[in-house]
Short mmCIF file of C-alpha atoms in Angstrom, two decimals:
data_model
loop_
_atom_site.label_atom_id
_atom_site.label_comp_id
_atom_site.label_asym_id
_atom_site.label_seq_id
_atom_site.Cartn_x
_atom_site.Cartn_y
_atom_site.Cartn_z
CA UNK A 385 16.66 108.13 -17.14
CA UNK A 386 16.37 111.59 -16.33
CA UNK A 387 18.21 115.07 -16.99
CA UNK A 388 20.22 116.76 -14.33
CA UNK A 389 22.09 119.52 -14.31
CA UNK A 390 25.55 120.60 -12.28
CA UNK A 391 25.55 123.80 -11.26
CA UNK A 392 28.87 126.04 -10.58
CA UNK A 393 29.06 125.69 -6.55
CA UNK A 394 31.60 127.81 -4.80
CA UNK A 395 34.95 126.85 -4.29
CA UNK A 396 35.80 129.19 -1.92
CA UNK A 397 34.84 131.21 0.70
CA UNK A 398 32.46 133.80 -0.61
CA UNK A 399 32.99 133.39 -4.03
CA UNK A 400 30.18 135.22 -6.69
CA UNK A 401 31.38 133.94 -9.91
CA UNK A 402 33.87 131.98 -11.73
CA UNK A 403 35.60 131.33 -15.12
CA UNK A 404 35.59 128.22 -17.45
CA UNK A 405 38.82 127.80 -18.59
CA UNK A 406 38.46 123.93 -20.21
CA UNK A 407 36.25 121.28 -20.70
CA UNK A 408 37.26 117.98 -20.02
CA UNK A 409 34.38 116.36 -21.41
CA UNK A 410 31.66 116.57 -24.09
CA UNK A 411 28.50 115.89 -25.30
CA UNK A 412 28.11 112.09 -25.72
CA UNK A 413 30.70 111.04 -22.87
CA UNK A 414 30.17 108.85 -20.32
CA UNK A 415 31.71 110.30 -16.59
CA UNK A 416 31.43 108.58 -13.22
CA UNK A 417 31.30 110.17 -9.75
CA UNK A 418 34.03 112.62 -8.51
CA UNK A 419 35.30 112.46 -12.48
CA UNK A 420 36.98 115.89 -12.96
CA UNK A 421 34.91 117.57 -15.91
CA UNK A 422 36.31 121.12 -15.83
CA UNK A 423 38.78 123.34 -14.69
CA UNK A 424 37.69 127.34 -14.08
CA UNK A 425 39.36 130.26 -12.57
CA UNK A 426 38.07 132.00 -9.41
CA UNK A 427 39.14 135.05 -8.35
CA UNK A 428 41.99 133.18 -5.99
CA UNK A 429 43.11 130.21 -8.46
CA UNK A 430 42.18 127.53 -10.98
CA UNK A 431 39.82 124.88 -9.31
CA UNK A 432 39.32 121.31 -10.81
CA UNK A 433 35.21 120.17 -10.34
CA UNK A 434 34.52 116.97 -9.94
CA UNK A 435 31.29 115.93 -11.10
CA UNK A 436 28.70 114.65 -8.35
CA UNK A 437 27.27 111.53 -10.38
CA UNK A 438 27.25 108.64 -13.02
CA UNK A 439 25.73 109.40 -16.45
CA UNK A 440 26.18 110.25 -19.84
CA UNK A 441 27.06 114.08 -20.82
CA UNK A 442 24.27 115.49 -22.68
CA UNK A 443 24.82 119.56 -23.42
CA UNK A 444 27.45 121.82 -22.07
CA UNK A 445 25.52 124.74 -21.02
CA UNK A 446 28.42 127.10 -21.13
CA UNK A 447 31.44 128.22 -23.45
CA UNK A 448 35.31 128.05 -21.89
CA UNK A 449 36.18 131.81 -21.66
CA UNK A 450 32.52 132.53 -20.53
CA UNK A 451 32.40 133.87 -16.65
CA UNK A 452 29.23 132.70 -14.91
CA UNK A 453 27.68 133.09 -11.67
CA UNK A 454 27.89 130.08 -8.82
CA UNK A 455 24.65 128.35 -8.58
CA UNK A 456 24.41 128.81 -12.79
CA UNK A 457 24.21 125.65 -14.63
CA UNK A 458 27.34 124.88 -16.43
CA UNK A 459 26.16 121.12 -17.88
CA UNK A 460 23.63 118.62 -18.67
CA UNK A 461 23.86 114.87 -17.33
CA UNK A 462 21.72 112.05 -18.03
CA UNK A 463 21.71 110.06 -14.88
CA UNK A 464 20.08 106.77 -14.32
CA UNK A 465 17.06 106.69 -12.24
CA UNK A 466 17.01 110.55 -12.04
CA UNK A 467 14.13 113.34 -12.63
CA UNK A 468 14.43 116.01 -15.02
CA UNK A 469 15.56 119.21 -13.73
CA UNK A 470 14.06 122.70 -14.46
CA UNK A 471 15.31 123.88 -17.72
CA UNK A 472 18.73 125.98 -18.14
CA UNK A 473 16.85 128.52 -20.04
CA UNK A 474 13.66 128.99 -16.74
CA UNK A 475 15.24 132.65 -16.56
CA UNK A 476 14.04 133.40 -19.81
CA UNK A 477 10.46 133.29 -19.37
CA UNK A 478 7.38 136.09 -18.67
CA UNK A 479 7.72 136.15 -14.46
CA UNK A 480 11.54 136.38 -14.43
CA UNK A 481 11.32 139.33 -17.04
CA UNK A 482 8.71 140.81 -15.57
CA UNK A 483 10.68 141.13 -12.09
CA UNK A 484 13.79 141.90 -14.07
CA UNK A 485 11.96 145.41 -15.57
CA UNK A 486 10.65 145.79 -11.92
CA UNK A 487 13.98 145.81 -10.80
CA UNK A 488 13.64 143.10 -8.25
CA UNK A 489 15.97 140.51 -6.97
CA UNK A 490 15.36 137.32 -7.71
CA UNK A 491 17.01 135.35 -5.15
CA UNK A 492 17.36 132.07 -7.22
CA UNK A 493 20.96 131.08 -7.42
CA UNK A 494 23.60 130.10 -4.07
CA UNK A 495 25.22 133.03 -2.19
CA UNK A 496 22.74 135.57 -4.39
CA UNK A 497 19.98 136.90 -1.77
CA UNK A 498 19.43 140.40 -0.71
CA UNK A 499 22.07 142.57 0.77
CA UNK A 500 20.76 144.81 2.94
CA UNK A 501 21.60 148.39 2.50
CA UNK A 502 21.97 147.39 -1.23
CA UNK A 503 20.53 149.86 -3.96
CA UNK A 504 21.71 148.19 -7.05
CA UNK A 505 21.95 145.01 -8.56
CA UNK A 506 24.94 143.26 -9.43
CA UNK A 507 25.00 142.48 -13.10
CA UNK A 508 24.86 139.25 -14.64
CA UNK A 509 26.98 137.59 -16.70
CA UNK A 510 25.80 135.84 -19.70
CA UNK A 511 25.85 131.97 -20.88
CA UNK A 512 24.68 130.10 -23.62
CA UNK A 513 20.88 130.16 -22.26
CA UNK A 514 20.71 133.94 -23.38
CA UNK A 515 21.87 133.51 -27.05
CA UNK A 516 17.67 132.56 -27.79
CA UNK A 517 17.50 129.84 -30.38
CA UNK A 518 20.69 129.10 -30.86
CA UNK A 519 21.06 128.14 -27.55
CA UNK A 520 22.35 124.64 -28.13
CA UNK A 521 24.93 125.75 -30.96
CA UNK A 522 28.56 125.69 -29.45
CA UNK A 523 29.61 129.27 -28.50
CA UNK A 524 32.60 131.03 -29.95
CA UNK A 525 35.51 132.50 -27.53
CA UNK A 526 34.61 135.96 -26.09
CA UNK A 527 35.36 138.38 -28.06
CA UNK A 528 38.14 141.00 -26.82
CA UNK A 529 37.61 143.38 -28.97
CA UNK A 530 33.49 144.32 -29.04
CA UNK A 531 32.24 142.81 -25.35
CA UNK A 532 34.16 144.22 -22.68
CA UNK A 533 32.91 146.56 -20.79
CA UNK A 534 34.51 149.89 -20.74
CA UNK A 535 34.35 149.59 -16.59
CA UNK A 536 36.41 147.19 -16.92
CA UNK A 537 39.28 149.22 -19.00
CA UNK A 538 40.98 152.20 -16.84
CA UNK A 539 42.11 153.89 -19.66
CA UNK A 540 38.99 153.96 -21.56
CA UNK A 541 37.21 157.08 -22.03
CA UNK A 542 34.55 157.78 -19.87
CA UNK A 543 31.03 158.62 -21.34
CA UNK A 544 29.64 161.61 -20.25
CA UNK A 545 26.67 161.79 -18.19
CA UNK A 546 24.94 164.97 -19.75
CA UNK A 547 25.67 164.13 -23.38
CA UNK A 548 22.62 163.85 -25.51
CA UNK A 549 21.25 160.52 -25.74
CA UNK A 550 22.18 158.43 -29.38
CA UNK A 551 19.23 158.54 -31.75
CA UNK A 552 19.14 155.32 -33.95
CA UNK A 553 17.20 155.01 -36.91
CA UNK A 554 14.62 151.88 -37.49
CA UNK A 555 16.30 149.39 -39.73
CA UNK A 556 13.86 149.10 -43.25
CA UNK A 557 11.08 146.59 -42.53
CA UNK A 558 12.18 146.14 -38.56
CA UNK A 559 9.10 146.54 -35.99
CA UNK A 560 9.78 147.14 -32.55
CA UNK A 561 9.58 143.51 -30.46
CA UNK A 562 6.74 145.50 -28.39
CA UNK A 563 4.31 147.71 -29.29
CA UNK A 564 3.38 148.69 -26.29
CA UNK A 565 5.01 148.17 -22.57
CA UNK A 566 8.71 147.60 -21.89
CA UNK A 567 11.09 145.41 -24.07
CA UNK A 568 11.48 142.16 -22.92
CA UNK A 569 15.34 141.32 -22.45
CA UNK A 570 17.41 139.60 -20.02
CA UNK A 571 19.93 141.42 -17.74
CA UNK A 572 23.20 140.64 -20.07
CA UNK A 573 21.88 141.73 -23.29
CA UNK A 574 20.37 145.08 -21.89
CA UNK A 575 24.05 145.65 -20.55
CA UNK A 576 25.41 144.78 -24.06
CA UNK A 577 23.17 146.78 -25.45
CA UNK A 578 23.75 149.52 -23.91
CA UNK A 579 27.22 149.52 -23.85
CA UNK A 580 27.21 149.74 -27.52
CA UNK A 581 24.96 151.99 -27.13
CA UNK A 582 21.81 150.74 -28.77
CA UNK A 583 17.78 151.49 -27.59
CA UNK A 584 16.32 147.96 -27.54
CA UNK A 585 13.25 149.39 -28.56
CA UNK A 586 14.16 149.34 -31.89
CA UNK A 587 15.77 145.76 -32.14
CA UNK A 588 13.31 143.26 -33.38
CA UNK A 589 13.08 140.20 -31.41
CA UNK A 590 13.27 136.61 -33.59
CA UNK A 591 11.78 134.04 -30.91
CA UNK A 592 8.63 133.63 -30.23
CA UNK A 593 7.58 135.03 -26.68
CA UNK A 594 9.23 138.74 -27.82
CA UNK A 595 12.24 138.47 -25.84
CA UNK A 596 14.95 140.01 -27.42
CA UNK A 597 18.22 138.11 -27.23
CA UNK A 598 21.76 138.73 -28.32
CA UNK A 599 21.81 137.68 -31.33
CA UNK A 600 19.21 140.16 -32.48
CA UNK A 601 20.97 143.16 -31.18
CA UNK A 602 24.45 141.35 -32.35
CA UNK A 603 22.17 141.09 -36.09
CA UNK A 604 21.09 144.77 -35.22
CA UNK A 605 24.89 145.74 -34.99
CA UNK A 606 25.90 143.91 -37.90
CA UNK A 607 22.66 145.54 -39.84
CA UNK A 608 24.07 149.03 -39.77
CA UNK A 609 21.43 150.07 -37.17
CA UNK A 610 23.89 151.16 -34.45
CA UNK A 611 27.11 152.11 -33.56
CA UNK A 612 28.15 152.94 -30.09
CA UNK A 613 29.13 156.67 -29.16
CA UNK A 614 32.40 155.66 -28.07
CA UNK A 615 33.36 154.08 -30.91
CA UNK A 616 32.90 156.88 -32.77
CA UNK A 617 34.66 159.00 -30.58
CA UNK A 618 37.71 156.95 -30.18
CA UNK A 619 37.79 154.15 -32.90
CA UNK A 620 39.22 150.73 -31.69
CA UNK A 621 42.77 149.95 -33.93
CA UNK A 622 43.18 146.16 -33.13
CA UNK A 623 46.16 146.14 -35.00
CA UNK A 624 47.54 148.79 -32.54
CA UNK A 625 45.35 148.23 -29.12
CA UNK A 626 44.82 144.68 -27.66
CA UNK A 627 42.37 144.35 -24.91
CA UNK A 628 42.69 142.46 -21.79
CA UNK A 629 39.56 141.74 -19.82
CA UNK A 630 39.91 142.21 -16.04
CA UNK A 631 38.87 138.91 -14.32
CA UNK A 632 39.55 136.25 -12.35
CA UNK A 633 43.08 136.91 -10.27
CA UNK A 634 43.88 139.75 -11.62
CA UNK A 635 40.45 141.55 -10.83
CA UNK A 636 40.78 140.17 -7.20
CA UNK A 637 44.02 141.42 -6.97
CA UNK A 638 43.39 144.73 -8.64
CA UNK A 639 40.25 144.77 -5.90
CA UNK A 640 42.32 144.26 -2.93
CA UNK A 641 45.20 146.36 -3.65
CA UNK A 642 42.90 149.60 -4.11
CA UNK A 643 41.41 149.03 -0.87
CA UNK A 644 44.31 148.38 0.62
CA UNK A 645 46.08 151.48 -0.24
CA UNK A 646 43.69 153.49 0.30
CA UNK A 647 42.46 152.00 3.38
CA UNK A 648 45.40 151.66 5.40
CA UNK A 649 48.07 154.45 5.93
CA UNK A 650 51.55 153.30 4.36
CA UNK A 651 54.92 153.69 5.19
CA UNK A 652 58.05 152.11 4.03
CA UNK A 653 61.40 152.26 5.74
CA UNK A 654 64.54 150.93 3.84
CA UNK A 655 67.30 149.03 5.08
CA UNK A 656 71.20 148.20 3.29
CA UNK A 657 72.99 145.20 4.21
CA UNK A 658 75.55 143.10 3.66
CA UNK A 659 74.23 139.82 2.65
CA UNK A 660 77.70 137.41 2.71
CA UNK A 661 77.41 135.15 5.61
CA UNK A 662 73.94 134.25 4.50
CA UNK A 663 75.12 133.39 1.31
CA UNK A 664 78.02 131.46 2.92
CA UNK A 665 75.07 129.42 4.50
CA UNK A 666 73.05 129.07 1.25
CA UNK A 667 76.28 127.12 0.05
CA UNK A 668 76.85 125.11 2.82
CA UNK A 669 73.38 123.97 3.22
CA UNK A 670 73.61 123.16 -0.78
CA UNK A 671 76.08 120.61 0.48
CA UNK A 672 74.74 119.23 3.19
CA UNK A 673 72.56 115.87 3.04
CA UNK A 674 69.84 116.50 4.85
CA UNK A 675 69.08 119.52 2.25
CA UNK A 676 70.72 118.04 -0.71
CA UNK A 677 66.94 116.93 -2.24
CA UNK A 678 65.53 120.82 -1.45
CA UNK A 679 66.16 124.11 -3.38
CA UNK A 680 67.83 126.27 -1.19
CA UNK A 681 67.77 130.23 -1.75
CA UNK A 682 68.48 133.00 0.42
CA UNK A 683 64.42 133.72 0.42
CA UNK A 684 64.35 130.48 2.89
CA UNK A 685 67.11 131.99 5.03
CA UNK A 686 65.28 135.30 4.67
CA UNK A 687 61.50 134.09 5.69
CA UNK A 688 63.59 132.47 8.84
CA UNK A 689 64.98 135.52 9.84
CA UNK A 690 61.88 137.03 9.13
CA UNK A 691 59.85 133.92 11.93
CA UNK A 692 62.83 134.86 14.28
CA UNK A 693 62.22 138.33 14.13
CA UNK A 694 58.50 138.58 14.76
CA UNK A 695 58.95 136.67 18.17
CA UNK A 696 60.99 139.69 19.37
CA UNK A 697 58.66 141.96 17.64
CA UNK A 698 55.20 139.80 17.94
CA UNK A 699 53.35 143.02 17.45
CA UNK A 700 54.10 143.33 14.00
CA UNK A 701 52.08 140.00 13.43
CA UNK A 702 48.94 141.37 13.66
CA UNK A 703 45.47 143.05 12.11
CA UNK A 704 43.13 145.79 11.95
CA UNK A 705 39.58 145.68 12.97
CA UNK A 706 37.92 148.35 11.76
CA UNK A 707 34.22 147.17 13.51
CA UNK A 708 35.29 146.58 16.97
CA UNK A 709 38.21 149.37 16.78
CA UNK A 710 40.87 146.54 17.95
CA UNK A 711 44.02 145.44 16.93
CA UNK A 712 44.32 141.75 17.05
CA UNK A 713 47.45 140.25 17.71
CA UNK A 714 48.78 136.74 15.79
CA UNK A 715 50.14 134.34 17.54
CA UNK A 716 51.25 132.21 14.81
CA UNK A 717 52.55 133.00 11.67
CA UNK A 718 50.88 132.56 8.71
CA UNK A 719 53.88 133.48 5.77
CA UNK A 720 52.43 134.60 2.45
CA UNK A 721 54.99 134.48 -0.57
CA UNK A 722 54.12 136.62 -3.23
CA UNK A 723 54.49 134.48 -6.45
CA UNK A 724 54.06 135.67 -10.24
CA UNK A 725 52.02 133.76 -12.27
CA UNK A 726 50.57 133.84 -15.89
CA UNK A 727 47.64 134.18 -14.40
CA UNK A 728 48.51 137.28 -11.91
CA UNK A 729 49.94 137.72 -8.56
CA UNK A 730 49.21 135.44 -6.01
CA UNK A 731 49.96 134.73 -2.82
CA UNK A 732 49.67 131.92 -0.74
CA UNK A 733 50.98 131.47 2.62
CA UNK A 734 52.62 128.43 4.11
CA UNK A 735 50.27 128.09 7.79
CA UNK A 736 52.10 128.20 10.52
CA UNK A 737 55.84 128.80 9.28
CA UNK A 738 57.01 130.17 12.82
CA UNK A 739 57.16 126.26 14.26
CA UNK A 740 58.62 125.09 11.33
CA UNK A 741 62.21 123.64 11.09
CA UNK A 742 64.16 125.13 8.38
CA UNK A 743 64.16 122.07 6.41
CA UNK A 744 60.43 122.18 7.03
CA UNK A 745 60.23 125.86 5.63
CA UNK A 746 62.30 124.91 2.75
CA UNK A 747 60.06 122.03 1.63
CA UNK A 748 56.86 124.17 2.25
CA UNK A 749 58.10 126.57 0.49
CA UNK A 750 59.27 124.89 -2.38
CA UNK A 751 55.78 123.31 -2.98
CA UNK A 752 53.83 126.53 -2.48
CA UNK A 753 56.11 128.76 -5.12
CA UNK A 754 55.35 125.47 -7.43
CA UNK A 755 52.07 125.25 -6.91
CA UNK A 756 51.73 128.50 -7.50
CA UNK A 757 53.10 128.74 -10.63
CA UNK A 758 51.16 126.27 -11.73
CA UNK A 759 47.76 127.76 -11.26
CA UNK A 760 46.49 125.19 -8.89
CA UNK A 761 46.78 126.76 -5.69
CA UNK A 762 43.83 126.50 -3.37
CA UNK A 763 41.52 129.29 -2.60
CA UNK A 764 42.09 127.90 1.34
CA UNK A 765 46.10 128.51 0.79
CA UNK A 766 45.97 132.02 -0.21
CA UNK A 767 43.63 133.34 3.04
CA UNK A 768 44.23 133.68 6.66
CA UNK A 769 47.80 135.20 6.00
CA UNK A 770 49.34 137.17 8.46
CA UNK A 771 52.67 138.73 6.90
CA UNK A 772 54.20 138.71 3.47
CA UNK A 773 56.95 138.46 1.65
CA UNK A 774 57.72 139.90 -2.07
CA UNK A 775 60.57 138.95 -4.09
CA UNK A 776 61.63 141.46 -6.84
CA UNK A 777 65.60 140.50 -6.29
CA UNK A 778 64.58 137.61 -8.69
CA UNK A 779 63.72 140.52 -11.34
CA UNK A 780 67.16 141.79 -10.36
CA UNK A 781 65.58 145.02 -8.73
CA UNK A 782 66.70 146.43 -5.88
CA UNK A 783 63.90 147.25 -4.03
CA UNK A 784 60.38 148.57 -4.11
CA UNK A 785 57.70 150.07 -1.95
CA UNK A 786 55.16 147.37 -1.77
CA UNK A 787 50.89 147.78 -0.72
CA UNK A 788 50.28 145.21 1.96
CA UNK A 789 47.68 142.34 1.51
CA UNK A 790 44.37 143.45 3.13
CA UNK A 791 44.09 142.05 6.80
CA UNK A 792 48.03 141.95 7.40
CA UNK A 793 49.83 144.70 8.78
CA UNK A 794 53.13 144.33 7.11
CA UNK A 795 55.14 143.12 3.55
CA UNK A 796 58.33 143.03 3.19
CA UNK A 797 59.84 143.58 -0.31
CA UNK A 798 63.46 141.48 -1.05
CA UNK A 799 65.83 143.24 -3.44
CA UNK A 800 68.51 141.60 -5.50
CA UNK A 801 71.70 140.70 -4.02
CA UNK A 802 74.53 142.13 -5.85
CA UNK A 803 78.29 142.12 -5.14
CA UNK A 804 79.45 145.74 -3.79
CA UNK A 805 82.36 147.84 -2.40
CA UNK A 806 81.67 147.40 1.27
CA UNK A 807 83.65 149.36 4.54
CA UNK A 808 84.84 146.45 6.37
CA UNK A 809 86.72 147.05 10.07
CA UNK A 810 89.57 144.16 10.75
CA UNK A 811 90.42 142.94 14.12
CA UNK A 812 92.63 146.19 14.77
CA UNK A 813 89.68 148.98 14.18
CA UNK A 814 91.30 149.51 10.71
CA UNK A 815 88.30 150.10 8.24
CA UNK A 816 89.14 148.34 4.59
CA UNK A 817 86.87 148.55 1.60
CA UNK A 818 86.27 145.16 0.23
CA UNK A 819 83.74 143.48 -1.73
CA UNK A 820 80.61 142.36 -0.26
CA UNK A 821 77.10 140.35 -1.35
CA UNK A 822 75.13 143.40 -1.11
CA UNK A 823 71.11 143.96 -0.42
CA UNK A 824 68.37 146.43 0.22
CA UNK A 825 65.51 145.13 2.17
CA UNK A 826 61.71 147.63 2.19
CA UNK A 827 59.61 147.26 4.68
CA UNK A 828 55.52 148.70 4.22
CA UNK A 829 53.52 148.41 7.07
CA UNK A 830 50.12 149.73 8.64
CA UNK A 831 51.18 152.68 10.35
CA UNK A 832 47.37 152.55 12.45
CA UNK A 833 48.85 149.37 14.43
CA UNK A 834 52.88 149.99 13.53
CA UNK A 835 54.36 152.94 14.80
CA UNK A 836 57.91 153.95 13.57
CA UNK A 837 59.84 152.51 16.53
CA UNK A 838 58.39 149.00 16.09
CA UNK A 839 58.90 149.31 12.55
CA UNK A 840 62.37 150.15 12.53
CA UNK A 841 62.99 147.68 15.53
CA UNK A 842 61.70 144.90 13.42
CA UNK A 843 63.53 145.79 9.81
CA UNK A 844 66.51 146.27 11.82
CA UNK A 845 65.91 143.11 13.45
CA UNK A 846 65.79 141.44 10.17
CA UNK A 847 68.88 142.59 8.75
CA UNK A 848 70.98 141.58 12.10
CA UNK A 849 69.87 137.70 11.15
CA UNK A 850 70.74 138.45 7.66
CA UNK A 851 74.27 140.01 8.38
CA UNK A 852 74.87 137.27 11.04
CA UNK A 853 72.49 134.27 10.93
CA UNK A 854 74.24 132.56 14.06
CA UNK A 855 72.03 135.17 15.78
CA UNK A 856 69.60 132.98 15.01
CA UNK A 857 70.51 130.22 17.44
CA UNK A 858 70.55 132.65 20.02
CA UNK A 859 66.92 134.73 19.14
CA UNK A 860 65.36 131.82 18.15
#
């Protein structure tokens, strides 16, 4: 029998670090191969990891709530026939210290090398190997209110960078863990520590080889020796405040949006139409059998329009690239839907949705809006997407000025549909105000790649379907 341990691979494209969400095992059971043992939260979706062997569970190396780096250990396995791997805790010893003061990388974990032109290293997160002796206790659930990081807060105050150092006085009987040198302390409790603003020279270290963990600066805290500048400043309420850490979706999507908008050069053009024969076609199709089993909307007439549209327009459907200077053309259609989720905006894209039947496109996009709501899209359904659509009719808003998806060139936002006094013209030129199904339609796109005349060619396009869908038989 021997001890080995899974670590967190990637289960993405490109993807740093991830969040446990649950367990779905625990110490003492048994789990055979491709046996889902936990479910975690990149920063596209929740993942379910299957677990690569037969054995018996022996120590879950990590809390749910805790975010941790792929290629970290997450869990102990005994496995028959099997050699012991190197311990969870290896990072805490002399040489990895040692190159951690030096400031060098330490290229031990998947997808973590050096980057060239890098001057800084990205910071660690913690797990149960940095908590010292206590290491094999379960942890408790982050907590919201002392261990985020005030980066990670855009309303939080920002420290300044010529205020005067905190002075922090020696806590009766404590000795410094070193008497001479640097401290010795890994990467996530120097952040802690300084974050609450504390000199680790004068936090006493309770293991053995002098490294000081959490739990002595968290004993430190609780000791009276420290108490961070901000705090002081602007004292945390939690009965009037709560706290949110930024990970997972939302920081990817908070990531992506800032670069977007201020990367490419937005404009939106607006467009007011009269929305009844398409809804005369929603309730027909509601009727007939061959879509009796599917839930159809207007967004499936709309993201059919939309397919229609971009063949008369196919240079909307395309890219920037900023290294070679080109704009690449698409000559498929790759249709992101922007879905709301307790878990953030996503948005996955049904591949392909230009050579899809309308049946097809309803049944795509009825899985991928469920899916999505879910949590369980795939990191591989929410890239490669080529145009978007957002939905805020649903919210019943009207309409909106949306920020594209980076490596698109165009989203189109999908106000509510409302019933309006419309100016009608009979057969005899006689204009008549009647009531109409009513909606606005925004269109944002990358004005680098989409001048105004191929904007407003396209939007326009778009609403002609919409006003008259027969068109369709005829454009498409």
């Amino acid at each position: 029998m021997g001890v080995k341990q899974f670590k967190l691979p990637d289960p993405g494209e490109g993807l740093v670090e991830a969040d446990i969400v649950t367990w779905k095992i625990k110490a003492g059971d048994t789990v055979k191969v491709n046996d889902v043992v936990v479910e975690i939260e990149t920063a596209k979706s929740l993942v379910e990891l299957p677990i690569p062997w037969e054995g018996t569970v022996v120590e879950l190396l990590v809390a749910e709530g805790a975010t941790v780096e792929v290629g970290a250990a997450i869990v102990s396995i005994e496995v028959a026939g099997a050699e012991d791997d190197a311990p969870a805790t290896a990072p805490d010893s002399k040489p990895a210290a040692a190159a951690e003061d030096s400031g060098e990388r330490v290229a031990n974990l998947v997808g973590y090398g050096a980057v060239e032109g890098a001057t800084k290293r990205r910071a660690r997160r913690a797990f149960e190997g940095d908590r010292g002796p206590s290491s094999h206790e379960p942890l408790p659930a982050p907590d919201l209110h002392v261990h985020v990081a005030t980066d990670a807060l855009p309303n939080a105050p920002i420290p300044r960078e010529d205020a005067p150092a905190p002075t922090r006085s020696r806590q009766a009987g404590a000795t410094p863990s070193r008497s001479e040198g640097k401290v010795l302390a890994k990467p996530p409790v120097r952040k802690f520590a300084k974050d609450n603003g504390i000199d680790l020279s004068l936090v006493q270290s309770t293991r053995d080889d002098g490294v000081i963990s959490r739990a002595d600066v968290e004993a430190f805290v609780a000791g009276g020796g420290a108490a961070a500048p901000a705090a002081a400043a602007a004292p945390y309420d939690g009965a009037r405040e709560t706290r949110i850490p930024v990970k997972g979706v939302r920081k990817m999507t908070a990531q992506a949006m800032v670069g977007s908008a201020f990367t490419a050069p937005h404009v939106t053009e607006f467009i007011t139409i009269d929305m009844t024969r398409t809804m005369e076609l929603v309730e027909r199709l509601k009727g007939d059998r061959d879509f009796r089993d599917l839930k159809v909307t207007p967004l499936l007439v709309l993201a059919k329009a939309l397919c229609v549209a971009i063949k008369r327009n196919p240079e909307v459907n395309a890219t920037w690239d900023e290294a070679a200077q080109e704009i690449v053309v698409k000559h498929y259609v790759n249709l992101g839907i922007a879905a709301a989720t307790p878990r953030g905006l996503v948005v996955p894209n049904i591949k392909d949705a230009d050579r899809l039947s309308m049946r097809e496109l309803g049944e795509a996009l009825g899985a991928l809006v469920g899916t999505a709501r879910e949590g369980r899209t795939q990191p591989a359904d929410m890239s490669g997407g080529t145009i978007t659509i957002t939905n805020v009719g649903v919210f019943g808003v009207d309409t909106g000025t949306p920020i594209i998806n980076p490596g698109e060139s165009a989203i189109l936002c999908f106000g509510a549909i409302r019933k309006m006094p419309w100016v009608v013209t009979d057969e005899h030129g006689v204009d008549q105000i009647v009531p109409r199904q009513v909606t606005q339609l925004g269109l944002s796109f990358d004005h680098r790649l989409i001048d105004g005349d191929l904007g407003s060619r396209f939007l326009a396009d778009i609403a002609a379907l919409l006003e008259d869908p027969a068109k369709a038989l005829v454009w498409g």
